[in-house]
Amino acid sequence: MLSIKAKSITPSITMSISSRVKELKSQGEDIINLSIGEPDFTTPEAIKKAGCKAIEDNITKYDAAAGNAVLRQAIAEKLKDENGVHYTADQIVVTNGAKQAITNALIATLDPGDEVILPTPYWVSYPEIIALCGGVTKVVKTDKATGFILTLEDLKKHITAKTKVVLINNPSNPTGNVYSQDELSEICTYLADRGIIILADEIYERIVFDEPFCSIPSISQKVYDHTILINGLSKSVSMTGWRMGYTATSQKLAKAMAGIQSHLTGHSCTITQAASITALKDCENDIEEMVAIYKKRRDFIVRFFQDWKGLDIVPPKGAFYVFIDISSLRSYLSEDLSMSFCSEILEQQKVAFVPGISFGEDDFVRMSYAASMEDIEQGLNRLKAFIENLKK
Ligand code: PMP
Ligand code: GLU
């Protein structure tokens, strides 16, 4: 009964681990969930009020496939003011979360067998979405030694006549690395010169701690012309459940994606869209407060690993993840290293991490610090206890 596509899909491991943890917690288990990448803050009050008002005002009917016109204008203004990139409202398509933005983009651009270059470690859903859209994933390994930054040299080795898209996720899930403007410029100019599409997933753009964020289409007109910009409000204003994402592209591509979306989902939820106008216009202070808290947590975690010296990390510069190197534990755990690490630590110490294998790197596990300081501290102490026991 199942199609080849359906049989080949692995459900999102990040979502399934988190559901399992919630289930165990509801049964009274004392589990610390450092698995899912979901802000631990509630959605800001002003956004919630705007959502309630939208219901009261009966903004509950079908709208344009590309999204509410006022919202698309607000997104265009945000992109101009914050990122220095000029888009008009008709270049924006509002989607059901960034996941659908990526899906729309790939349906609109890939023909069967087209290759998508994906630097490792990559976010779990990319290869699955690429496969669902008929593309072929070609991974390019990046190294811990270079901070998991894709180099032009490595990229060049993987480009073929079939390369249609290169996906760049900046800041990165799962490593928290952030590209500098120069690093992006070198890679993206090379791609644009060859007519290759850059799929720029910038969903974590607001969560950067050390250096200013550079949005890919701001690099040059040529790069802008070849970029499909993916963004959304799930992470920056803690709106994961509202399902709010968007793309910014050429008008031609926007029209094609809106057409695709008109058949798939119609459009994103009208209540969410109305509330998102408030999120974009009135929540700067909320965002800054959340980012300041993530930074404190990041600093605490980096200090913890520096003092402990038990396992190694590359200090993250953005997002809310740390990628922990567990390669030194190979002789203590079974061959499926990151899976066995995650199941053992969950069993013995009741802490949930995500196995690196799901991001294409088995020598690592991902810890999310979208969790309270108390949970982070306890989680790290339990990690330390786990390693000490393992090595006994
Ligand atoms: N891109 C990255 C890198 C992510 O981590 C996520 C996590 N959810 C998404 C896209 C999808 O975001 P959304 O929840 O808005 O679909
Ligand atoms: N992107 C988040 C994560 O990586 C949320 C879960 C998901 O969408 O897969 O944990």
mmCIF file with all atom_site columns, C-alpha atoms in Angstrom, residues 66-95 205 229-233 244-249 268 272-273 276-281:
data_model
loop_
_atom_site.group_PDB
_atom_site.id
_atom_site.type_symbol
_atom_site.label_atom_id
_atom_site.label_alt_id
_atom_site.label_comp_id
_atom_site.label_asym_id
_atom_site.label_entity_id
_atom_site.label_seq_id
_atom_site.pdbx_PDB_ins_code
_atom_site.Cartn_x
_atom_site.Cartn_y
_atom_site.Cartn_z
_atom_site.occupancy
_atom_site.B_iso_or_equiv
_atom_site.pdbx_formal_charge
_atom_site.auth_seq_id
_atom_site.auth_comp_id
_atom_site.auth_asym_id
_atom_site.auth_atom_id
_atom_site.pdbx_PDB_model_num
ATOM 1  C CA . ALA A 1 66  ? 0.756  33.833 -0.592 1.00 0.00 ? 66  ALA A CA 1
ATOM 2  C CA . GLY A 1 67  ? -0.516 35.264 2.672  1.00 0.00 ? 67  GLY A CA 1
ATOM 3  C CA . ASN A 1 68  ? -2.073 38.340 4.245  1.00 0.00 ? 68  ASN A CA 1
ATOM 4  C CA . ALA A 1 69  ? -0.983 41.457 2.303  1.00 0.00 ? 69  ALA A CA 1
ATOM 5  C CA . VAL A 1 70  ? -0.299 43.526 5.452  1.00 0.00 ? 70  VAL A CA 1
ATOM 6  C CA . LEU A 1 71  ? 1.873  40.743 6.874  1.00 0.00 ? 71  LEU A CA 1
ATOM 7  C CA . ARG A 1 72  ? 3.845  40.375 3.650  1.00 0.00 ? 72  ARG A CA 1
ATOM 8  C CA . GLN A 1 73  ? 4.489  44.119 3.686  1.00 0.00 ? 73  GLN A CA 1
ATOM 9  C CA . ALA A 1 74  ? 5.615  43.877 7.338  1.00 0.00 ? 74  ALA A CA 1
ATOM 10 C CA . ILE A 1 75  ? 8.020  41.059 6.403  1.00 0.00 ? 75  ILE A CA 1
ATOM 11 C CA . ALA A 1 76  ? 9.409  43.131 3.501  1.00 0.00 ? 76  ALA A CA 1
ATOM 12 C CA . GLU A 1 77  ? 9.998  46.025 5.929  1.00 0.00 ? 77  GLU A CA 1
ATOM 13 C CA . LYS A 1 78  ? 11.687 43.746 8.454  1.00 0.00 ? 78  LYS A CA 1
ATOM 14 C CA . LEU A 1 79  ? 14.017 42.407 5.758  1.00 0.00 ? 79  LEU A CA 1
ATOM 15 C CA . LYS A 1 80  ? 14.928 45.937 4.671  1.00 0.00 ? 80  LYS A CA 1
ATOM 16 C CA . ASP A 1 81  ? 15.399 47.371 8.177  1.00 0.00 ? 81  ASP A CA 1
ATOM 17 C CA . GLU A 1 82  ? 17.112 44.430 9.866  1.00 0.00 ? 82  GLU A CA 1
ATOM 18 C CA . ASN A 1 83  ? 18.889 42.640 7.051  1.00 0.00 ? 83  ASN A CA 1
ATOM 19 C CA . GLY A 1 84  ? 19.470 45.369 4.481  1.00 0.00 ? 84  GLY A CA 1
ATOM 20 C CA . VAL A 1 85  ? 17.725 43.442 1.695  1.00 0.00 ? 85  VAL A CA 1
ATOM 21 C CA . HIS A 1 86  ? 15.001 44.905 -0.490 1.00 0.00 ? 86  HIS A CA 1
ATOM 22 C CA . TYR A 1 87  ? 11.980 42.797 -1.300 1.00 0.00 ? 87  TYR A CA 1
ATOM 23 C CA . THR A 1 88  ? 8.483  43.921 -2.212 1.00 0.00 ? 88  THR A CA 1
ATOM 24 C CA . ALA A 1 89  ? 5.441  42.258 -0.647 1.00 0.00 ? 89  ALA A CA 1
ATOM 25 C CA . ASP A 1 90  ? 4.820  40.265 -3.845 1.00 0.00 ? 90  ASP A CA 1
ATOM 26 C CA . GLN A 1 91  ? 8.212  38.572 -3.413 1.00 0.00 ? 91  GLN A CA 1
ATOM 27 C CA . ILE A 1 92  ? 7.146  37.123 -0.051 1.00 0.00 ? 92  ILE A CA 1
ATOM 28 C CA . VAL A 1 93  ? 5.162  33.900 0.466  1.00 0.00 ? 93  VAL A CA 1
ATOM 29 C CA . VAL A 1 94  ? 3.914  33.138 3.982  1.00 0.00 ? 94  VAL A CA 1
ATOM 30 C CA . THR A 1 95  ? 4.025  29.424 4.851  1.00 0.00 ? 95  THR A CA 1
ATOM 31 C CA . GLU A 1 205 ? 19.243 34.758 12.506 1.00 0.00 ? 205 GLU A CA 1
ATOM 32 C CA . LEU A 1 229 ? 15.576 33.082 1.581  1.00 0.00 ? 229 LEU A CA 1
ATOM 33 C CA . ILE A 1 230 ? 13.905 30.920 4.242  1.00 0.00 ? 230 ILE A CA 1
ATOM 34 C CA . ASN A 1 231 ? 12.881 32.409 7.555  1.00 0.00 ? 231 ASN A CA 1
ATOM 35 C CA . GLY A 1 232 ? 10.060 32.340 10.093 1.00 0.00 ? 232 GLY A CA 1
ATOM 36 C CA . LEU A 1 233 ? 8.985  33.231 13.589 1.00 0.00 ? 233 LEU A CA 1
ATOM 37 C CA . MET A 1 244 ? 4.698  30.689 10.723 1.00 0.00 ? 244 MET A CA 1
ATOM 38 C CA . GLY A 1 245 ? 7.419  30.764 8.091  1.00 0.00 ? 245 GLY A CA 1
ATOM 39 C CA . TYR A 1 246 ? 8.103  32.610 4.858  1.00 0.00 ? 246 TYR A CA 1
ATOM 40 C CA . THR A 1 247 ? 10.200 32.751 1.724  1.00 0.00 ? 247 THR A CA 1
ATOM 41 C CA . ALA A 1 248 ? 11.657 35.795 -0.022 1.00 0.00 ? 248 ALA A CA 1
ATOM 42 C CA . THR A 1 249 ? 12.593 35.306 -3.679 1.00 0.00 ? 249 THR A CA 1
ATOM 43 C CA . SER A 1 268 ? -0.999 29.547 6.478  1.00 0.00 ? 268 SER A CA 1
ATOM 44 C CA . THR A 1 272 ? -1.333 33.124 13.062 1.00 0.00 ? 272 THR A CA 1
ATOM 45 C CA . GLN A 1 273 ? -0.757 35.567 10.225 1.00 0.00 ? 273 GLN A CA 1
ATOM 46 C CA . SER A 1 276 ? 2.613  37.655 13.238 1.00 0.00 ? 276 SER A CA 1
ATOM 47 C CA . ILE A 1 277 ? 2.193  41.302 12.212 1.00 0.00 ? 277 ILE A CA 1
ATOM 48 C CA . THR A 1 278 ? 2.408  42.164 15.917 1.00 0.00 ? 278 THR A CA 1
ATOM 49 C CA . ALA A 1 279 ? 5.355  39.781 16.320 1.00 0.00 ? 279 ALA A CA 1
ATOM 50 C CA . LEU A 1 280 ? 7.268  41.613 13.607 1.00 0.00 ? 280 LEU A CA 1
ATOM 51 C CA . LYS A 1 281 ? 6.379  45.141 14.677 1.00 0.00 ? 281 LYS A CA 1
#
